[in-house]
Tab-separated table of C-alpha atoms in Angstrom:
chain	number	residue	atom	x	y	z
A	1	MET	CA	157.930	121.610	93.995
A	2	LEU	CA	161.073	120.008	95.432
A	3	ASN	CA	163.549	118.211	93.198
A	4	ARG	CA	163.613	114.427	93.301
A	5	VAL	CA	166.972	113.244	94.624
A	6	VAL	CA	168.286	109.724	95.198
A	7	THR	CA	170.567	109.623	98.231
A	8	ILE	CA	172.722	106.547	98.620
A	9	SER	CA	174.328	105.708	101.941
A	10	ARG	CA	176.553	102.689	101.790
A	11	GLU	CA	178.886	100.455	103.673
A	12	PHE	CA	182.469	100.636	102.511
A	13	GLY	CA	183.074	98.000	99.842
A	14	SER	CA	179.396	97.409	99.086
A	15	GLY	CA	179.569	98.986	95.629
A	16	GLY	CA	177.215	101.815	96.560
A	17	ARG	CA	179.147	104.329	94.498
A	18	THR	CA	179.010	102.140	91.394
A	19	ILE	CA	175.301	101.593	91.961
A	20	GLY	CA	174.796	105.358	92.276
A	21	LYS	CA	176.523	105.953	88.949
A	22	LYS	CA	174.471	103.276	87.223
A	23	VAL	CA	171.218	104.652	88.643
A	24	ALA	CA	172.130	108.148	87.455
A	25	GLU	CA	172.944	106.828	83.979
A	26	LYS	CA	169.648	104.974	83.753
A	27	LEU	CA	167.730	108.060	84.856
A	28	GLY	CA	169.772	110.509	82.817
A	29	ILE	CA	170.558	112.694	85.820
A	30	PRO	CA	173.914	113.643	87.376
A	31	CYS	CA	175.622	111.637	90.113
A	32	TYR	CA	177.642	113.555	92.683
A	33	ASP	CA	180.473	112.001	94.583
A	34	ALA	CA	184.038	112.792	93.600
A	35	GLU	CA	182.662	115.918	91.913
A	36	LEU	CA	181.039	116.876	95.151
A	37	ILE	CA	184.280	116.516	97.050
A	38	GLN	CA	185.947	118.714	94.452
A	39	LYS	CA	183.314	121.376	94.799
A	40	ILE	CA	183.571	121.342	98.577
A	41	ALA	CA	187.312	121.659	98.236
A	42	GLU	CA	186.987	124.715	96.011
A	43	GLU	CA	184.703	126.427	98.467
A	44	SER	CA	186.638	125.594	101.573
A	45	GLY	CA	190.178	126.130	100.493
A	46	TYR	CA	191.102	122.662	101.755
A	47	THR	CA	192.626	120.267	99.257
A	48	ALA	CA	190.421	117.517	97.860
A	49	ASP	CA	192.628	114.893	99.491
A	50	TYR	CA	192.294	116.486	102.905
A	51	ILE	CA	188.524	116.582	102.630
A	52	LYS	CA	188.374	113.002	101.490
A	53	GLU	CA	190.365	112.028	104.552
A	54	GLU	CA	188.505	114.169	107.044
A	55	GLY	CA	185.029	113.805	105.609
A	56	GLU	CA	184.538	110.147	106.246
A	57	TYR	CA	187.636	108.167	105.646
A	58	THR	CA	190.096	109.686	108.092
A	59	SER	CA	192.535	107.149	109.398
A	60	GLY	CA	193.751	109.214	112.332
A	61	GLY	CA	191.208	109.391	115.151
A	62	TRP	CA	188.956	112.267	114.154
A	63	LEU	CA	186.639	111.405	117.034
A	64	SER	CA	189.198	112.451	119.604
A	65	THR	CA	189.807	115.645	117.652
A	66	VAL	CA	186.113	116.434	117.639
A	67	PHE	CA	185.696	115.877	121.335
A	68	THR	CA	188.755	117.773	122.463
A	69	ASP	CA	188.432	120.728	120.099
A	70	ARG	CA	184.711	121.276	120.371
A	71	THR	CA	185.024	123.202	123.638
A	72	MET	CA	187.071	125.745	121.701
A	73	GLY	CA	184.373	126.383	119.085
A	74	LEU	CA	183.931	124.847	115.647
A	75	THR	CA	186.361	122.100	114.737
A	76	ASN	CA	187.654	121.646	111.209
A	77	GLN	CA	185.191	118.796	110.899
A	78	ASP	CA	182.328	121.043	111.918
A	79	LYS	CA	183.354	123.660	109.380
A	80	LEU	CA	183.625	120.972	106.759
A	81	TRP	CA	180.182	119.691	107.716
A	82	ASN	CA	178.724	123.153	107.249
A	83	ILE	CA	180.344	123.660	103.845
A	84	GLN	CA	179.371	120.188	102.735
A	85	SER	CA	175.769	120.779	103.789
A	86	ARG	CA	175.615	123.992	101.793
A	87	VAL	CA	177.109	122.368	98.702
A	88	ILE	CA	174.693	119.448	98.864
A	89	GLU	CA	171.722	121.776	99.264
A	90	GLU	CA	172.882	123.780	96.255
A	91	LEU	CA	173.301	120.691	94.084
A	92	ALA	CA	169.900	119.339	95.057
A	93	GLY	CA	168.382	122.750	94.403
A	94	LYS	CA	169.723	122.796	90.850
A	95	GLY	CA	167.830	119.688	89.746
A	96	SER	CA	167.263	115.977	90.198
A	97	CYS	CA	170.396	113.977	90.922
A	98	VAL	CA	171.961	111.036	92.720
A	99	ILE	CA	174.151	111.852	95.725
A	100	VAL	CA	176.358	109.149	97.185
A	101	GLY	CA	177.387	109.354	100.839
A	102	ARG	CA	178.036	112.450	102.959
A	103	CYS	CA	174.792	112.133	104.957
A	104	ALA	CA	172.932	113.771	102.076
A	105	ASP	CA	169.648	112.148	103.169
A	106	TYR	CA	169.892	113.928	106.486
A	107	ILE	CA	171.089	117.232	105.045
A	108	LEU	CA	168.262	117.292	102.495
A	109	ARG	CA	165.531	116.058	104.826
A	110	GLU	CA	163.485	119.206	104.328
A	111	LYS	CA	164.989	120.482	101.114
A	112	ALA	CA	164.307	117.770	98.543
A	113	ASP	CA	162.008	114.891	97.736
A	114	CYS	CA	164.510	112.148	98.527
A	115	LEU	CA	164.457	108.463	97.766
A	116	LYS	CA	166.678	107.306	100.613
A	117	VAL	CA	168.711	104.205	99.859
A	118	PHE	CA	171.142	102.183	101.970
A	119	ILE	CA	173.462	99.637	100.341
A	120	HIS	CA	175.180	96.969	102.389
A	121	ALA	CA	176.760	93.542	101.943
A	122	SER	CA	178.292	90.837	104.084
A	123	ILE	CA	181.818	91.365	105.305
A	124	GLU	CA	183.006	88.467	103.103
A	125	LYS	CA	181.587	89.938	99.898
A	126	ARG	CA	182.904	93.380	100.752
A	127	ALA	CA	186.348	92.009	101.596
A	128	GLU	CA	186.464	90.298	98.220
A	129	ARG	CA	185.432	93.509	96.506
A	130	ILE	CA	187.920	95.844	98.181
A	131	VAL	CA	190.827	93.518	97.493
A	132	ARG	CA	189.752	93.323	93.843
A	133	LYS	CA	189.301	97.093	93.610
A	134	TYR	CA	191.969	98.552	95.866
A	135	GLY	CA	194.458	95.701	96.165
A	136	GLU	CA	195.984	94.041	99.230
A	137	ARG	CA	197.172	96.080	102.212
A	138	GLU	CA	199.121	95.261	105.305
A	139	GLU	CA	195.915	95.026	107.342
A	140	SER	CA	193.518	92.221	106.425
A	141	PRO	CA	190.502	93.346	104.366
A	142	GLU	CA	188.214	92.359	107.271
A	143	GLN	CA	190.158	94.627	109.631
A	144	ARG	CA	190.000	97.478	107.133
A	145	LEU	CA	186.246	97.041	106.788
A	146	ARG	CA	185.580	96.890	110.504
A	147	GLU	CA	187.608	100.023	111.051
A	148	LYS	CA	185.799	101.893	108.249
A	149	ASP	CA	182.396	100.676	109.414
A	150	LYS	CA	183.071	101.925	112.917
A	151	ARG	CA	184.227	105.321	111.746
A	152	ARG	CA	181.418	105.804	109.274
A	153	ALA	CA	178.812	104.834	111.851
A	154	ALA	CA	180.313	107.170	114.454
A	155	TYR	CA	180.498	110.066	111.999
A	156	HIS	CA	176.931	109.520	110.879
A	157	ARG	CA	175.664	109.221	114.434
A	158	PHE	CA	177.526	112.308	115.570
A	159	TYR	CA	176.198	114.631	112.875
A	160	THR	CA	172.741	113.205	112.226
A	161	ASP	CA	171.846	111.599	115.549
A	162	MET	CA	170.492	108.637	113.582
A	163	LYS	CA	171.726	105.088	113.858
A	164	TRP	CA	173.733	103.956	110.870
A	165	GLY	CA	172.235	101.025	109.004
A	166	HIS	CA	168.847	101.141	110.713
A	167	ALA	CA	166.298	100.094	108.103
A	168	GLN	CA	163.830	102.638	109.460
A	169	ASN	CA	166.012	105.524	108.294
A	170	TYR	CA	165.705	104.573	104.629
A	171	HIS	CA	163.031	103.883	102.033
A	172	VAL	CA	164.980	100.967	100.564
A	173	CYS	CA	167.898	98.929	101.891
A	174	LEU	CA	169.533	96.402	99.593
A	175	ASP	CA	172.156	93.723	100.058
A	176	SER	CA	174.326	94.249	96.990
A	177	GLY	CA	176.367	91.137	97.756
A	178	GLU	CA	173.319	88.897	97.433
A	179	LEU	CA	171.319	90.816	94.844
A	180	GLY	CA	174.194	92.042	92.693
A	181	ILE	CA	175.169	95.568	91.673
A	182	ASP	CA	173.122	95.681	88.457
A	183	ARG	CA	169.946	94.412	90.031
A	184	CYS	CA	170.230	96.977	92.837
A	185	ALA	CA	170.677	99.764	90.285
A	186	GLU	CA	167.661	98.569	88.301
A	187	LEU	CA	165.450	98.407	91.389
A	188	ILE	CA	166.386	101.887	92.544
A	189	ALA	CA	165.845	103.379	89.107
A	190	GLN	CA	162.475	101.665	89.000
A	191	LEU	CA	161.467	103.088	92.388
A	192	TYR	CA	162.472	106.589	91.374
B	1	MET	CA	168.670	71.811	96.424
B	2	LEU	CA	167.028	73.956	99.118
B	3	ASN	CA	163.570	75.396	98.604
B	4	ARG	CA	163.290	79.092	97.901
B	5	VAL	CA	161.432	80.818	100.736
B	6	VAL	CA	160.503	84.468	101.206
B	7	THR	CA	160.645	85.414	104.891
B	8	ILE	CA	158.981	88.663	105.845
B	9	SER	CA	159.759	90.337	109.148
B	10	ARG	CA	157.707	93.411	109.769
B	11	GLU	CA	156.904	96.185	112.148
B	12	PHE	CA	153.419	96.037	113.573
B	13	GLY	CA	151.059	98.061	111.381
B	14	SER	CA	153.386	98.179	108.378
B	15	GLY	CA	151.184	95.895	106.254
B	16	GLY	CA	153.829	93.155	106.112
B	17	ARG	CA	151.229	90.417	106.323
B	18	THR	CA	149.209	91.855	103.446
B	19	ILE	CA	152.387	92.216	101.412
B	20	GLY	CA	153.266	88.575	102.159
B	21	LYS	CA	149.897	87.407	100.892
B	22	LYS	CA	150.188	89.465	97.730
B	23	VAL	CA	153.695	88.178	97.035
B	24	ALA	CA	152.525	84.592	97.496
B	25	GLU	CA	149.598	85.167	95.138
B	26	LYS	CA	151.869	86.652	92.488
B	27	LEU	CA	154.282	83.736	92.773
B	28	GLY	CA	151.617	81.067	93.081
B	29	ILE	CA	153.075	79.676	96.304
B	30	PRO	CA	151.529	79.384	99.795
B	31	CYS	CA	151.777	82.076	102.473
B	32	TYR	CA	151.986	80.931	106.087
B	33	ASP	CA	150.872	83.102	108.912
B	34	ALA	CA	147.537	82.381	110.614
B	35	GLU	CA	147.820	78.852	109.191
B	36	LEU	CA	151.184	78.531	110.796
B	37	ILE	CA	149.819	79.552	114.155
B	38	GLN	CA	147.089	76.967	113.750
B	39	LYS	CA	149.562	74.246	112.954
B	40	ILE	CA	151.725	75.144	115.930
B	41	ALA	CA	148.624	75.027	118.064
B	42	GLU	CA	147.765	71.535	116.881
B	43	GLU	CA	151.204	70.244	117.664
B	44	SER	CA	151.602	71.915	121.002
B	45	GLY	CA	148.227	71.421	122.549
B	46	TYR	CA	148.031	75.148	123.302
B	47	THR	CA	145.103	77.045	121.872
B	48	ALA	CA	145.710	79.225	118.836
B	49	ASP	CA	144.815	82.305	120.859
B	50	TYR	CA	147.332	81.491	123.542
B	51	ILE	CA	150.079	81.047	120.997
B	52	LYS	CA	149.195	84.243	119.250
B	53	GLU	CA	149.479	86.062	122.562
B	54	GLU	CA	152.661	84.393	123.741
B	55	GLY	CA	154.454	84.145	120.412
B	56	GLU	CA	154.935	87.800	119.773
B	57	TYR	CA	152.007	89.839	120.843
B	58	THR	CA	151.750	89.059	124.541
B	59	SER	CA	150.400	91.987	126.486
B	60	GLY	CA	151.506	90.755	129.889
B	61	GLY	CA	155.233	91.038	130.397
B	62	TRP	CA	156.583	87.829	128.898
B	63	LEU	CA	160.101	89.087	129.388
B	64	SER	CA	159.822	88.866	133.149
B	65	THR	CA	158.381	85.373	132.815
B	66	VAL	CA	161.296	84.299	130.676
B	67	PHE	CA	163.879	85.632	133.027
B	68	THR	CA	162.374	84.293	136.236
B	69	ASP	CA	161.413	80.848	134.923
B	70	ARG	CA	164.505	80.060	132.930
B	71	THR	CA	166.469	78.950	135.977
B	72	MET	CA	163.852	76.220	136.377
B	73	GLY	CA	164.387	74.796	132.866
B	74	LEU	CA	162.448	75.508	129.670
B	75	THR	CA	159.780	78.195	129.918
B	76	ASN	CA	156.525	77.948	127.987
B	77	GLN	CA	158.004	80.479	125.580
B	78	ASP	CA	161.043	78.280	125.042
B	79	LYS	CA	158.864	75.254	124.349
B	80	LEU	CA	156.799	77.307	121.969
B	81	TRP	CA	159.961	78.506	120.245
B	82	ASN	CA	161.061	74.910	119.737
B	83	ILE	CA	157.707	73.798	118.328
B	84	GLN	CA	157.486	76.866	116.133
B	85	SER	CA	160.984	76.235	114.779
B	86	ARG	CA	160.100	72.646	113.913
B	87	VAL	CA	156.868	73.656	112.173
B	88	ILE	CA	158.626	76.344	110.137
B	89	GLU	CA	161.358	73.924	109.072
B	90	GLU	CA	158.723	71.412	107.994
B	91	LEU	CA	156.793	73.963	105.972
B	92	ALA	CA	159.929	75.222	104.248
B	93	GLY	CA	160.955	71.627	103.570
B	94	LYS	CA	157.695	70.910	101.770
B	95	GLY	CA	158.198	73.522	99.073
B	96	SER	CA	158.641	77.192	98.221
B	97	CYS	CA	156.508	79.548	100.297
B	98	VAL	CA	156.204	82.935	101.967
B	99	ILE	CA	156.463	82.977	105.772
B	100	VAL	CA	155.472	86.109	107.649
B	101	GLY	CA	156.967	86.796	111.052
B	102	ARG	CA	158.052	84.319	113.726
B	103	CYS	CA	161.790	84.810	113.114
B	104	ALA	CA	161.542	82.433	110.152
B	105	ASP	CA	164.629	83.959	108.551
B	106	TYR	CA	166.696	83.009	111.566
B	107	ILE	CA	165.113	79.559	111.966
B	108	LEU	CA	165.720	78.719	108.313
B	109	ARG	CA	169.190	80.220	108.062
B	110	GLU	CA	170.705	76.878	107.081
B	111	LYS	CA	167.606	75.047	105.924
B	112	ALA	CA	166.305	77.061	102.986
B	113	ASP	CA	167.356	79.490	100.300
B	114	CYS	CA	165.700	82.549	101.857
B	115	LEU	CA	164.980	85.951	100.432
B	116	LYS	CA	164.966	87.880	103.701
B	117	VAL	CA	162.679	90.899	103.727
B	118	PHE	CA	161.967	93.516	106.382
B	119	ILE	CA	158.942	95.815	106.064
B	120	HIS	CA	158.684	98.998	108.083
B	121	ALA	CA	156.915	102.346	107.993
B	122	SER	CA	156.877	105.582	109.942
B	123	ILE	CA	154.947	105.618	113.188
B	124	GLU	CA	152.422	108.058	111.653
B	125	LYS	CA	151.620	105.799	108.702
B	126	ARG	CA	151.396	102.744	110.922
B	127	ALA	CA	149.155	104.535	113.425
B	128	GLU	CA	146.813	105.473	110.608
B	129	ARG	CA	146.781	101.877	109.387
B	130	ILE	CA	146.112	100.183	112.723
B	131	VAL	CA	143.245	102.516	113.523
B	132	ARG	CA	141.754	101.803	110.083
B	133	LYS	CA	142.254	98.053	110.446
B	134	TYR	CA	141.733	97.359	114.146
B	135	GLY	CA	139.772	100.401	115.304
B	136	GLU	CA	140.396	102.810	118.170
B	137	ARG	CA	141.509	101.585	121.610
B	138	GLU	CA	141.894	103.238	124.948
B	139	GLU	CA	145.634	103.657	124.395
B	140	SER	CA	146.678	105.982	121.580
B	141	PRO	CA	147.802	104.179	118.398
B	142	GLU	CA	151.292	105.606	118.892
B	143	GLN	CA	151.489	104.094	122.370
B	144	ARG	CA	150.284	100.745	121.069
B	145	LEU	CA	152.915	100.786	118.348
B	146	ARG	CA	155.746	101.725	120.647
B	147	GLU	CA	154.767	98.946	123.023
B	148	LYS	CA	154.563	96.347	120.228
B	149	ASP	CA	157.821	97.526	118.674
B	150	LYS	CA	159.606	97.164	121.982
B	151	ARG	CA	158.250	93.676	122.607
B	152	ARG	CA	158.911	92.424	119.106
B	153	ALA	CA	162.466	93.745	119.168
B	154	ALA	CA	163.115	92.166	122.581
B	155	TYR	CA	161.665	88.834	121.511
B	156	HIS	CA	163.664	88.822	118.324
B	157	ARG	CA	166.864	89.783	120.082
B	158	PHE	CA	166.358	87.182	122.789
B	159	TYR	CA	165.882	84.233	120.461
B	160	THR	CA	168.045	85.205	117.499
B	161	ASP	CA	170.703	87.429	119.047
B	162	MET	CA	170.271	89.747	116.062
B	163	LYS	CA	169.238	93.366	116.250
B	164	TRP	CA	165.699	93.961	115.043
B	165	GLY	CA	165.445	96.278	112.073
B	166	HIS	CA	169.160	96.289	111.233
B	167	ALA	CA	169.399	96.512	107.447
B	168	GLN	CA	172.369	94.160	107.464
B	169	ASN	CA	170.178	91.253	108.604
B	170	TYR	CA	168.021	91.348	105.468
B	171	HIS	CA	168.409	91.236	101.706
B	172	VAL	CA	165.745	93.893	101.197
B	173	CYS	CA	164.158	96.400	103.566
B	174	LEU	CA	161.259	98.475	102.310
B	175	ASP	CA	159.298	101.398	103.725
B	176	SER	CA	155.733	100.379	102.922
B	177	GLY	CA	154.392	103.734	104.100
B	178	GLU	CA	156.368	105.599	101.442
B	179	LEU	CA	156.429	103.010	98.654
B	180	GLY	CA	152.952	101.560	99.136
B	181	ILE	CA	151.848	97.981	99.785
B	182	ASP	CA	151.413	97.006	96.124
B	183	ARG	CA	154.754	98.328	95.025
B	184	CYS	CA	156.493	96.490	97.853
B	185	ALA	CA	154.771	93.238	96.850
B	186	GLU	CA	155.772	93.724	93.209
B	187	LEU	CA	159.396	94.392	94.082
B	188	ILE	CA	159.683	91.339	96.305
B	189	ALA	CA	158.056	89.072	93.738
B	190	GLN	CA	160.451	90.457	91.155
B	191	LEU	CA	163.478	89.751	93.352
B	192	TYR	CA	162.352	86.198	94.014
């Protein structure tokens, strides 16, 4: 019998991580996110900051790195992907949990009984949220979001061959900007 | 104050129409679908069958018709689109309701307070459902689904300029094959 895992993919600024934590609290199961990064770091010998940058958030053109280095064998990103996959499989094997981000739905597709969730929100609502949470930057919040969206979609596409944000890839997709963080968490917990 | 309307877009065979009816029953509001087609028919002078064929389900290459006739002015599909838009606006203006299909979410984007829902399911679950509901045909159910999916997506894209099945276009997307028809209806009624 496979463990029941909630995987949450989310647009940057949509509050998916907060929703994941709330769902986990409601269900009394662990939520992996920063902890996961830490664990990957321990296994890989990279620092947590490096992994955070390279895993999804990298600001310096990882795509070009992937495409130029791949002919030479595994890139750092590929190695990271492999470690990350192993860590996620281990966590899901230990027991029920919520996993936020990191293509966990794809990694666990045959290893766990997943409730696959995607959280999104309009660019306006997300812009408001990231300014509130992370403060102003030199770039406009809309620019930051578009950049992150593009990178996340490309990363996801590259490693999973699935289109980011396609409803068909998930059991439930929710607009957290319209429905609110708490209501999303309630719904997911209810579906679990 | 705009009326609250549930719009349900759905993949063929996903049970979206049944879900719409159940939601409407739960909420005690009308559900428009076949009735809507009838009303469009009355206004347009076309027969209900013709509209059903041309509106979404046409089996005979409407795309080519659209592209060749458009240089000559409005095509039949364009006229139908205009009538359909007017009918949907009227229905939504009369009071709260559920509207299944027909790009109602797009048509009402500034005219009603919509809860925008998308219902989908895996091709296997939908194949099973259409054979159960509509019987066997010469084409395999998978072929029929792929054909319908392609046409519906093209129609939707053409008139709304939005990508069919993109989570970001909806407040809630649900996999009826995994969650079940009744659970989907409950969730939507709850969110209303």
